[in-house]
Amino acid sequence: EASTRAPSQGTHTRAPSVDASNASPRSGTSGGGGRRSSISTTPPPPSGHAESLQARLDEARREAAAANESLLRARQRESDLQGELETLEDAIDEARQRERALEARADLLLDKGSEMADKYMALRARYVEALRRLAVAEGTEPPRDVDSTPRRPTLAVPAYSPPSGA
């Protein structure tokens, strides 16, 4: 490829020519004030230099290909992880929806339980009042095991704790 060839491959640069008017005569030269040669005295590149450059270029290409392959694998892994992340986010959303549904169901059950407790208290109050009236009618005391003050039963509802691992 011409664009990747180093300038020293097969080309020689010329040194700038020297203007004769600025040149001073050298001792030991005949004629004085003449023009000096403008041919470069740069030696040619050492033998094997082109091969060395080609080997370095080949190595750089191999490294670039390996880096490109690594980049492609990294992008594929990123894509795979993105898919996994979206799957997990969907699962989290579904779990949150189930949690909200369960909380709504628990609220409904608590409301129903509270309603049942209210009915129980009303029935208990009627029962205690009926026992008191019976005792008065018979002239006896109400039984000792019956408390005349109605108590609302306590609902044992465990505190919510998220599932393990959440």
Short mmCIF file of N, CA and C in Angstrom, two decimals:
data_model
loop_
_atom_site.label_atom_id
_atom_site.label_comp_id
_atom_site.label_asym_id
_atom_site.label_seq_id
_atom_site.Cartn_x
_atom_site.Cartn_y
_atom_site.Cartn_z
N GLU A 1 0.84 -1.17 0.00
CA GLU A 1 0.00 0.00 0.00
C GLU A 1 0.89 1.23 0.00
N ALA A 2 0.66 2.09 -0.93
CA ALA A 2 1.52 3.26 -1.07
C ALA A 2 1.37 4.19 0.12
N SER A 3 0.17 4.26 0.70
CA SER A 3 -0.05 5.20 1.79
C SER A 3 0.66 4.78 3.08
N THR A 4 1.01 3.50 3.19
CA THR A 4 1.66 3.05 4.42
C THR A 4 3.16 2.90 4.26
N ARG A 5 3.70 3.17 3.05
CA ARG A 5 5.13 3.02 2.83
C ARG A 5 5.86 4.17 3.51
N ALA A 6 6.91 3.84 4.20
CA ALA A 6 7.71 4.86 4.87
C ALA A 6 8.45 5.67 3.82
N PRO A 7 8.74 6.95 4.08
CA PRO A 7 9.40 7.77 3.08
C PRO A 7 10.80 7.27 2.74
N SER A 8 11.42 6.52 3.63
CA SER A 8 12.79 6.08 3.37
C SER A 8 12.85 4.84 2.50
N GLN A 9 11.69 4.30 2.11
CA GLN A 9 11.70 3.09 1.28
C GLN A 9 11.90 3.48 -0.18
N GLY A 10 13.13 3.38 -0.64
CA GLY A 10 13.42 3.59 -2.04
C GLY A 10 13.47 5.03 -2.47
N THR A 11 13.34 6.00 -1.59
CA THR A 11 13.43 7.40 -2.00
C THR A 11 14.53 8.05 -1.21
N HIS A 12 15.17 8.98 -1.84
CA HIS A 12 16.22 9.76 -1.17
C HIS A 12 15.80 11.21 -1.23
N THR A 13 16.02 11.90 -0.14
CA THR A 13 15.68 13.32 -0.14
C THR A 13 16.93 14.09 -0.51
N ARG A 14 16.73 15.16 -1.16
CA ARG A 14 17.86 15.98 -1.56
C ARG A 14 18.04 17.08 -0.55
N ALA A 15 19.28 17.37 -0.26
CA ALA A 15 19.58 18.49 0.62
C ALA A 15 19.34 19.77 -0.15
N PRO A 16 18.97 20.83 0.52
CA PRO A 16 18.74 22.08 -0.20
C PRO A 16 20.04 22.54 -0.88
N SER A 17 19.85 23.10 -2.05
CA SER A 17 21.05 23.56 -2.77
C SER A 17 21.59 24.81 -2.11
N VAL A 18 22.84 24.98 -2.24
CA VAL A 18 23.51 26.13 -1.61
C VAL A 18 23.70 27.20 -2.67
N ASP A 19 23.34 28.39 -2.32
CA ASP A 19 23.51 29.51 -3.25
C ASP A 19 24.98 29.83 -3.38
N ALA A 20 25.48 29.96 -4.58
CA ALA A 20 26.90 30.18 -4.82
C ALA A 20 27.36 31.51 -4.28
N SER A 21 26.47 32.50 -4.21
CA SER A 21 26.89 33.81 -3.74
C SER A 21 27.19 33.80 -2.25
N ASN A 22 26.62 32.87 -1.52
CA ASN A 22 26.86 32.79 -0.08
C ASN A 22 28.00 31.84 0.24
N ALA A 23 28.43 31.08 -0.70
CA ALA A 23 29.47 30.09 -0.43
C ALA A 23 30.83 30.76 -0.38
N SER A 24 31.63 30.32 0.54
CA SER A 24 33.00 30.85 0.62
C SER A 24 33.92 29.82 0.02
N PRO A 25 34.95 30.25 -0.65
CA PRO A 25 35.86 29.28 -1.26
C PRO A 25 36.56 28.47 -0.20
N ARG A 26 36.69 27.21 -0.46
CA ARG A 26 37.38 26.33 0.48
C ARG A 26 38.86 26.30 0.11
N SER A 27 39.61 26.14 1.13
CA SER A 27 41.04 26.00 0.84
C SER A 27 41.28 24.65 0.21
N GLY A 28 42.10 24.59 -0.70
CA GLY A 28 42.42 23.34 -1.35
C GLY A 28 41.51 23.02 -2.50
N THR A 29 40.57 23.86 -2.79
CA THR A 29 39.72 23.61 -3.94
C THR A 29 40.16 24.51 -5.06
N SER A 30 40.04 24.00 -6.20
CA SER A 30 40.45 24.81 -7.33
C SER A 30 39.29 25.66 -7.79
N GLY A 31 39.56 26.79 -8.25
CA GLY A 31 38.55 27.63 -8.83
C GLY A 31 37.84 28.52 -7.84
N GLY A 32 37.80 28.22 -6.57
CA GLY A 32 37.15 29.06 -5.56
C GLY A 32 35.72 29.36 -5.93
N GLY A 33 34.89 29.99 -5.39
CA GLY A 33 33.56 30.45 -5.59
C GLY A 33 32.63 29.65 -6.46
N GLY A 34 32.95 28.44 -6.87
CA GLY A 34 32.05 27.65 -7.69
C GLY A 34 30.92 27.03 -6.87
N ARG A 35 29.99 26.41 -7.54
CA ARG A 35 28.85 25.79 -6.84
C ARG A 35 29.27 24.47 -6.25
N ARG A 36 28.74 24.20 -5.06
CA ARG A 36 28.98 22.89 -4.45
C ARG A 36 27.90 21.94 -4.91
N SER A 37 28.18 20.67 -4.80
CA SER A 37 27.22 19.67 -5.22
C SER A 37 26.01 19.70 -4.28
N SER A 38 24.83 19.54 -4.84
CA SER A 38 23.62 19.54 -4.03
C SER A 38 23.10 18.13 -3.80
N ILE A 39 23.83 17.10 -4.08
CA ILE A 39 23.40 15.72 -3.89
C ILE A 39 23.53 15.37 -2.42
N SER A 40 22.51 14.73 -1.89
CA SER A 40 22.50 14.36 -0.48
C SER A 40 23.54 13.29 -0.23
N THR A 41 24.14 13.38 0.92
CA THR A 41 25.12 12.37 1.32
C THR A 41 24.54 11.42 2.35
N THR A 42 23.21 11.42 2.51
CA THR A 42 22.56 10.51 3.46
C THR A 42 22.74 9.09 2.95
N PRO A 43 23.24 8.22 3.82
CA PRO A 43 23.45 6.85 3.35
C PRO A 43 22.11 6.13 3.18
N PRO A 44 22.05 5.14 2.31
CA PRO A 44 20.81 4.40 2.13
C PRO A 44 20.47 3.63 3.40
N PRO A 45 19.19 3.29 3.61
CA PRO A 45 18.82 2.55 4.82
C PRO A 45 19.57 1.22 4.87
N PRO A 46 19.86 0.75 6.08
CA PRO A 46 20.59 -0.51 6.20
C PRO A 46 19.79 -1.65 5.56
N SER A 47 20.51 -2.67 5.15
CA SER A 47 19.81 -3.79 4.51
C SER A 47 18.89 -4.43 5.54
N GLY A 48 17.71 -4.85 5.13
CA GLY A 48 16.73 -5.45 6.02
C GLY A 48 15.83 -4.43 6.69
N HIS A 49 16.07 -3.13 6.45
CA HIS A 49 15.26 -2.10 7.08
C HIS A 49 13.80 -2.20 6.62
N ALA A 50 13.60 -2.38 5.33
CA ALA A 50 12.24 -2.50 4.79
C ALA A 50 11.56 -3.73 5.37
N GLU A 51 12.29 -4.83 5.49
CA GLU A 51 11.72 -6.05 6.05
C GLU A 51 11.34 -5.84 7.52
N SER A 52 12.20 -5.10 8.23
CA SER A 52 11.92 -4.82 9.64
C SER A 52 10.65 -3.98 9.78
N LEU A 53 10.54 -2.96 8.92
CA LEU A 53 9.34 -2.13 8.96
C LEU A 53 8.09 -2.94 8.60
N GLN A 54 8.23 -3.82 7.61
CA GLN A 54 7.10 -4.65 7.21
C GLN A 54 6.69 -5.58 8.35
N ALA A 55 7.67 -6.14 9.05
CA ALA A 55 7.38 -7.03 10.18
C ALA A 55 6.66 -6.25 11.29
N ARG A 56 7.12 -5.03 11.54
CA ARG A 56 6.46 -4.20 12.56
C ARG A 56 5.03 -3.86 12.14
N LEU A 57 4.86 -3.57 10.86
CA LEU A 57 3.53 -3.26 10.34
C LEU A 57 2.62 -4.48 10.46
N ASP A 58 3.13 -5.65 10.12
CA ASP A 58 2.34 -6.88 10.24
C ASP A 58 1.96 -7.14 11.69
N GLU A 59 2.91 -6.94 12.60
CA GLU A 59 2.63 -7.14 14.03
C GLU A 59 1.55 -6.15 14.51
N ALA A 60 1.66 -4.90 14.06
CA ALA A 60 0.66 -3.90 14.44
C ALA A 60 -0.72 -4.28 13.91
N ARG A 61 -0.76 -4.82 12.69
CA ARG A 61 -2.04 -5.25 12.12
C ARG A 61 -2.62 -6.42 12.91
N ARG A 62 -1.76 -7.35 13.33
CA ARG A 62 -2.24 -8.49 14.14
C ARG A 62 -2.80 -7.99 15.47
N GLU A 63 -2.07 -7.06 16.08
CA GLU A 63 -2.54 -6.51 17.36
C GLU A 63 -3.86 -5.77 17.17
N ALA A 64 -3.99 -5.03 16.08
CA ALA A 64 -5.24 -4.31 15.81
C ALA A 64 -6.39 -5.29 15.58
N ALA A 65 -6.11 -6.38 14.86
CA ALA A 65 -7.15 -7.39 14.62
C ALA A 65 -7.56 -8.04 15.93
N ALA A 66 -6.58 -8.34 16.80
CA ALA A 66 -6.90 -8.94 18.10
C ALA A 66 -7.70 -7.97 18.96
N ALA A 67 -7.32 -6.69 18.93
CA ALA A 67 -8.05 -5.68 19.70
C ALA A 67 -9.48 -5.54 19.16
N ASN A 68 -9.62 -5.59 17.84
CA ASN A 68 -10.95 -5.49 17.24
C ASN A 68 -11.81 -6.69 17.64
N GLU A 69 -11.22 -7.88 17.62
CA GLU A 69 -11.94 -9.09 18.02
C GLU A 69 -12.36 -8.99 19.49
N SER A 70 -11.46 -8.49 20.32
CA SER A 70 -11.77 -8.31 21.74
C SER A 70 -12.90 -7.30 21.92
N LEU A 71 -12.86 -6.24 21.14
CA LEU A 71 -13.91 -5.23 21.20
C LEU A 71 -15.26 -5.82 20.79
N LEU A 72 -15.25 -6.63 19.73
CA LEU A 72 -16.50 -7.27 19.29
C LEU A 72 -17.05 -8.20 20.36
N ARG A 73 -16.16 -8.96 21.02
CA ARG A 73 -16.61 -9.84 22.11
C ARG A 73 -17.17 -9.02 23.26
N ALA A 74 -16.52 -7.90 23.57
CA ALA A 74 -16.99 -7.04 24.66
C ALA A 74 -18.36 -6.46 24.32
N ARG A 75 -18.55 -6.05 23.07
CA ARG A 75 -19.85 -5.50 22.67
C ARG A 75 -20.94 -6.57 22.74
N GLN A 76 -20.59 -7.80 22.33
CA GLN A 76 -21.56 -8.90 22.41
C GLN A 76 -21.92 -9.18 23.86
N ARG A 77 -20.91 -9.17 24.73
CA ARG A 77 -21.14 -9.40 26.17
C ARG A 77 -22.02 -8.28 26.74
N GLU A 78 -21.74 -7.05 26.32
CA GLU A 78 -22.55 -5.92 26.77
C GLU A 78 -24.00 -6.11 26.32
N SER A 79 -24.19 -6.54 25.08
CA SER A 79 -25.54 -6.78 24.56
C SER A 79 -26.23 -7.89 25.36
N ASP A 80 -25.48 -8.97 25.63
CA ASP A 80 -26.05 -10.07 26.43
C ASP A 80 -26.45 -9.58 27.82
N LEU A 81 -25.57 -8.80 28.44
CA LEU A 81 -25.85 -8.30 29.79
C LEU A 81 -27.04 -7.34 29.77
N GLN A 82 -27.15 -6.54 28.70
CA GLN A 82 -28.29 -5.63 28.59
C GLN A 82 -29.58 -6.43 28.51
N GLY A 83 -29.57 -7.53 27.76
CA GLY A 83 -30.75 -8.39 27.68
C GLY A 83 -31.09 -8.99 29.03
N GLU A 84 -30.06 -9.44 29.76
CA GLU A 84 -30.29 -10.00 31.09
C GLU A 84 -30.86 -8.94 32.02
N LEU A 85 -30.32 -7.72 31.92
CA LEU A 85 -30.79 -6.63 32.77
C LEU A 85 -32.27 -6.34 32.49
N GLU A 86 -32.64 -6.29 31.22
CA GLU A 86 -34.05 -6.04 30.88
C GLU A 86 -34.94 -7.16 31.39
N THR A 87 -34.47 -8.40 31.30
CA THR A 87 -35.25 -9.53 31.83
C THR A 87 -35.43 -9.38 33.34
N LEU A 88 -34.35 -9.02 34.04
CA LEU A 88 -34.45 -8.84 35.49
C LEU A 88 -35.37 -7.67 35.84
N GLU A 89 -35.28 -6.58 35.08
CA GLU A 89 -36.16 -5.45 35.35
C GLU A 89 -37.62 -5.84 35.16
N ASP A 90 -37.90 -6.64 34.12
CA ASP A 90 -39.27 -7.13 33.92
C ASP A 90 -39.73 -7.99 35.09
N ALA A 91 -38.84 -8.87 35.56
CA ALA A 91 -39.18 -9.73 36.70
C ALA A 91 -39.42 -8.90 37.95
N ILE A 92 -38.62 -7.86 38.15
CA ILE A 92 -38.80 -6.98 39.31
C ILE A 92 -40.14 -6.27 39.22
N ASP A 93 -40.48 -5.77 38.02
CA ASP A 93 -41.78 -5.10 37.84
C ASP A 93 -42.93 -6.05 38.15
N GLU A 94 -42.84 -7.29 37.66
CA GLU A 94 -43.89 -8.28 37.94
C GLU A 94 -43.98 -8.57 39.43
N ALA A 95 -42.83 -8.69 40.09
CA ALA A 95 -42.82 -8.96 41.53
C ALA A 95 -43.45 -7.78 42.29
N ARG A 96 -43.16 -6.57 41.85
CA ARG A 96 -43.76 -5.39 42.51
C ARG A 96 -45.28 -5.37 42.31
N GLN A 97 -45.73 -5.76 41.12
CA GLN A 97 -47.17 -5.82 40.88
C GLN A 97 -47.82 -6.87 41.78
N ARG A 98 -47.16 -8.04 41.90
CA ARG A 98 -47.69 -9.08 42.79
C ARG A 98 -47.70 -8.59 44.23
N GLU A 99 -46.65 -7.89 44.62
CA GLU A 99 -46.58 -7.36 45.99
C GLU A 99 -47.73 -6.39 46.24
N ARG A 100 -47.98 -5.49 45.27
CA ARG A 100 -49.09 -4.54 45.44
C ARG A 100 -50.43 -5.29 45.53
N ALA A 101 -50.59 -6.32 44.71
CA ALA A 101 -51.83 -7.11 44.75
C ALA A 101 -51.98 -7.80 46.11
N LEU A 102 -50.88 -8.35 46.62
CA LEU A 102 -50.93 -9.01 47.93
C LEU A 102 -51.22 -8.01 49.04
N GLU A 103 -50.62 -6.82 48.95
CA GLU A 103 -50.89 -5.79 49.96
C GLU A 103 -52.37 -5.38 49.91
N ALA A 104 -52.91 -5.25 48.70
CA ALA A 104 -54.34 -4.90 48.57
C ALA A 104 -55.20 -6.00 49.17
N ARG A 105 -54.83 -7.25 48.89
CA ARG A 105 -55.57 -8.40 49.45
C ARG A 105 -55.46 -8.40 50.98
N ALA A 106 -54.27 -8.13 51.50
CA ALA A 106 -54.08 -8.09 52.95
C ALA A 106 -54.92 -6.97 53.57
N ASP A 107 -54.97 -5.81 52.91
CA ASP A 107 -55.80 -4.71 53.40
C ASP A 107 -57.27 -5.12 53.43
N LEU A 108 -57.69 -5.80 52.37
CA LEU A 108 -59.08 -6.27 52.31
C LEU A 108 -59.37 -7.23 53.45
N LEU A 109 -58.44 -8.16 53.68
CA LEU A 109 -58.63 -9.14 54.76
C LEU A 109 -58.62 -8.46 56.13
N LEU A 110 -57.76 -7.46 56.30
CA LEU A 110 -57.76 -6.72 57.57
C LEU A 110 -59.08 -5.99 57.78
N ASP A 111 -59.58 -5.38 56.69
CA ASP A 111 -60.87 -4.70 56.79
C ASP A 111 -61.97 -5.70 57.15
N LYS A 112 -61.94 -6.86 56.49
CA LYS A 112 -62.94 -7.89 56.78
C LYS A 112 -62.78 -8.38 58.22
N GLY A 113 -61.53 -8.56 58.65
CA GLY A 113 -61.28 -8.98 60.03
C GLY A 113 -61.77 -7.95 61.02
N SER A 114 -61.56 -6.68 60.71
CA SER A 114 -62.03 -5.61 61.59
C SER A 114 -63.56 -5.61 61.65
N GLU A 115 -64.18 -5.82 60.50
CA GLU A 115 -65.64 -5.90 60.45
C GLU A 115 -66.14 -7.08 61.28
N MET A 116 -65.47 -8.21 61.18
CA MET A 116 -65.85 -9.40 61.96
C MET A 116 -65.65 -9.13 63.45
N ALA A 117 -64.58 -8.44 63.81
CA ALA A 117 -64.33 -8.12 65.22
C ALA A 117 -65.44 -7.22 65.76
N ASP A 118 -65.87 -6.25 64.94
CA ASP A 118 -66.96 -5.38 65.37
C ASP A 118 -68.24 -6.18 65.59
N LYS A 119 -68.52 -7.11 64.70
CA LYS A 119 -69.71 -7.96 64.86
C LYS A 119 -69.58 -8.82 66.11
N TYR A 120 -68.38 -9.35 66.34
CA TYR A 120 -68.14 -10.17 67.54
C TYR A 120 -68.41 -9.35 68.79
N MET A 121 -67.89 -8.11 68.81
CA MET A 121 -68.09 -7.27 70.00
C MET A 121 -69.58 -7.00 70.23
N ALA A 122 -70.31 -6.75 69.16
CA ALA A 122 -71.75 -6.49 69.31
C ALA A 122 -72.46 -7.74 69.83
N LEU A 123 -72.11 -8.92 69.28
CA LEU A 123 -72.73 -10.17 69.76
C LEU A 123 -72.35 -10.44 71.21
N ARG A 124 -71.10 -10.20 71.56
CA ARG A 124 -70.64 -10.44 72.94
C ARG A 124 -71.39 -9.51 73.89
N ALA A 125 -71.54 -8.26 73.50
CA ALA A 125 -72.27 -7.31 74.36
C ALA A 125 -73.72 -7.77 74.54
N ARG A 126 -74.34 -8.25 73.48
CA ARG A 126 -75.71 -8.75 73.58
C ARG A 126 -75.76 -9.99 74.48
N TYR A 127 -74.75 -10.86 74.35
CA TYR A 127 -74.69 -12.08 75.18
C TYR A 127 -74.56 -11.72 76.65
N VAL A 128 -73.64 -10.80 76.95
CA VAL A 128 -73.43 -10.39 78.35
C VAL A 128 -74.70 -9.73 78.89
N GLU A 129 -75.34 -8.90 78.09
CA GLU A 129 -76.58 -8.25 78.53
C GLU A 129 -77.68 -9.30 78.75
N ALA A 130 -77.75 -10.29 77.90
CA ALA A 130 -78.75 -11.36 78.07
C ALA A 130 -78.48 -12.14 79.34
N LEU A 131 -77.22 -12.43 79.65
CA LEU A 131 -76.88 -13.13 80.89
C LEU A 131 -77.23 -12.28 82.10
N ARG A 132 -76.99 -10.99 82.03
CA ARG A 132 -77.32 -10.10 83.15
C ARG A 132 -78.83 -10.08 83.38
N ARG A 133 -79.61 -9.95 82.32
CA ARG A 133 -81.07 -9.94 82.46
C ARG A 133 -81.58 -11.26 83.02
N LEU A 134 -80.99 -12.36 82.56
CA LEU A 134 -81.38 -13.68 83.06
C LEU A 134 -81.09 -13.79 84.55
N ALA A 135 -79.93 -13.29 84.96
CA ALA A 135 -79.56 -13.35 86.38
C ALA A 135 -80.51 -12.49 87.20
N VAL A 136 -80.87 -11.33 86.70
CA VAL A 136 -81.81 -10.47 87.41
C VAL A 136 -83.17 -11.16 87.50
N ALA A 137 -83.62 -11.75 86.42
CA ALA A 137 -84.93 -12.42 86.40
C ALA A 137 -84.95 -13.60 87.36
N GLU A 138 -83.85 -14.33 87.46
CA GLU A 138 -83.80 -15.49 88.34
C GLU A 138 -83.36 -15.12 89.75
N GLY A 139 -82.91 -13.89 89.91
CA GLY A 139 -82.43 -13.46 91.23
C GLY A 139 -81.08 -14.04 91.58
N THR A 140 -80.29 -14.36 90.60
CA THR A 140 -78.94 -14.89 90.86
C THR A 140 -77.89 -13.94 90.31
N GLU A 141 -76.66 -14.18 90.67
CA GLU A 141 -75.56 -13.37 90.13
C GLU A 141 -75.17 -13.89 88.75
N PRO A 142 -74.65 -13.01 87.95
CA PRO A 142 -74.13 -13.48 86.66
C PRO A 142 -72.91 -14.37 86.90
N PRO A 143 -72.67 -15.34 86.07
CA PRO A 143 -71.51 -16.20 86.26
C PRO A 143 -70.21 -15.39 86.28
N ARG A 144 -69.25 -15.85 87.08
CA ARG A 144 -68.00 -15.12 87.25
C ARG A 144 -67.11 -15.16 86.00
N ASP A 145 -67.27 -16.16 85.21
CA ASP A 145 -66.37 -16.27 84.05
C ASP A 145 -66.78 -15.35 82.90
N VAL A 146 -67.89 -14.66 83.04
CA VAL A 146 -68.35 -13.75 81.99
C VAL A 146 -68.01 -12.34 82.42
N ASP A 147 -67.19 -11.71 81.64
CA ASP A 147 -66.81 -10.33 81.90
C ASP A 147 -67.85 -9.44 81.25
N SER A 148 -68.33 -8.48 81.98
CA SER A 148 -69.40 -7.64 81.44
C SER A 148 -68.88 -6.54 80.51
N THR A 149 -67.58 -6.35 80.47
CA THR A 149 -67.05 -5.32 79.57
C THR A 149 -66.59 -5.98 78.27
N PRO A 150 -67.26 -5.64 77.20
CA PRO A 150 -66.86 -6.26 75.93
C PRO A 150 -65.47 -5.79 75.52
N ARG A 151 -64.70 -6.73 75.04
CA ARG A 151 -63.35 -6.41 74.56
C ARG A 151 -63.26 -6.77 73.09
N ARG A 152 -62.61 -5.91 72.41
CA ARG A 152 -62.39 -6.19 71.00
C ARG A 152 -61.22 -7.16 70.89
N PRO A 153 -61.40 -8.25 70.16
CA PRO A 153 -60.27 -9.18 70.01
C PRO A 153 -59.15 -8.53 69.20
N THR A 154 -57.95 -8.88 69.54
CA THR A 154 -56.81 -8.34 68.79
C THR A 154 -56.52 -9.25 67.61
N LEU A 155 -56.26 -8.62 66.51
CA LEU A 155 -55.92 -9.38 65.31
C LEU A 155 -54.41 -9.52 65.24
N ALA A 156 -53.97 -10.73 65.21
CA ALA A 156 -52.53 -10.97 65.11
C ALA A 156 -52.13 -10.94 63.64
N VAL A 157 -51.60 -9.81 63.22
CA VAL A 157 -51.15 -9.67 61.83
C VAL A 157 -49.64 -9.53 61.85
N PRO A 158 -48.95 -10.46 61.23
CA PRO A 158 -47.49 -10.35 61.23
C PRO A 158 -47.04 -9.13 60.43
N ALA A 159 -45.96 -8.56 60.85
CA ALA A 159 -45.41 -7.42 60.13
C ALA A 159 -44.92 -7.87 58.77
N TYR A 160 -45.06 -6.99 57.78
CA TYR A 160 -44.64 -7.34 56.42
C TYR A 160 -43.12 -7.35 56.35
N SER A 161 -42.61 -8.39 55.77
CA SER A 161 -41.17 -8.42 55.49
C SER A 161 -41.00 -8.94 54.07
N PRO A 162 -40.18 -8.23 53.29
CA PRO A 162 -40.01 -8.65 51.89
C PRO A 162 -39.37 -10.02 51.81
N PRO A 163 -39.60 -10.72 50.72
CA PRO A 163 -39.00 -12.06 50.57
C PRO A 163 -37.48 -11.98 50.64
N SER A 164 -36.88 -13.06 51.08
CA SER A 164 -35.42 -13.05 51.21
C SER A 164 -34.80 -12.89 49.84
N GLY A 165 -33.68 -12.16 49.81
CA GLY A 165 -32.98 -11.93 48.57
C GLY A 165 -33.46 -10.70 47.83
N ALA A 166 -34.46 -10.00 48.35
CA ALA A 166 -34.95 -8.80 47.66
C ALA A 166 -34.25 -7.58 48.19
#
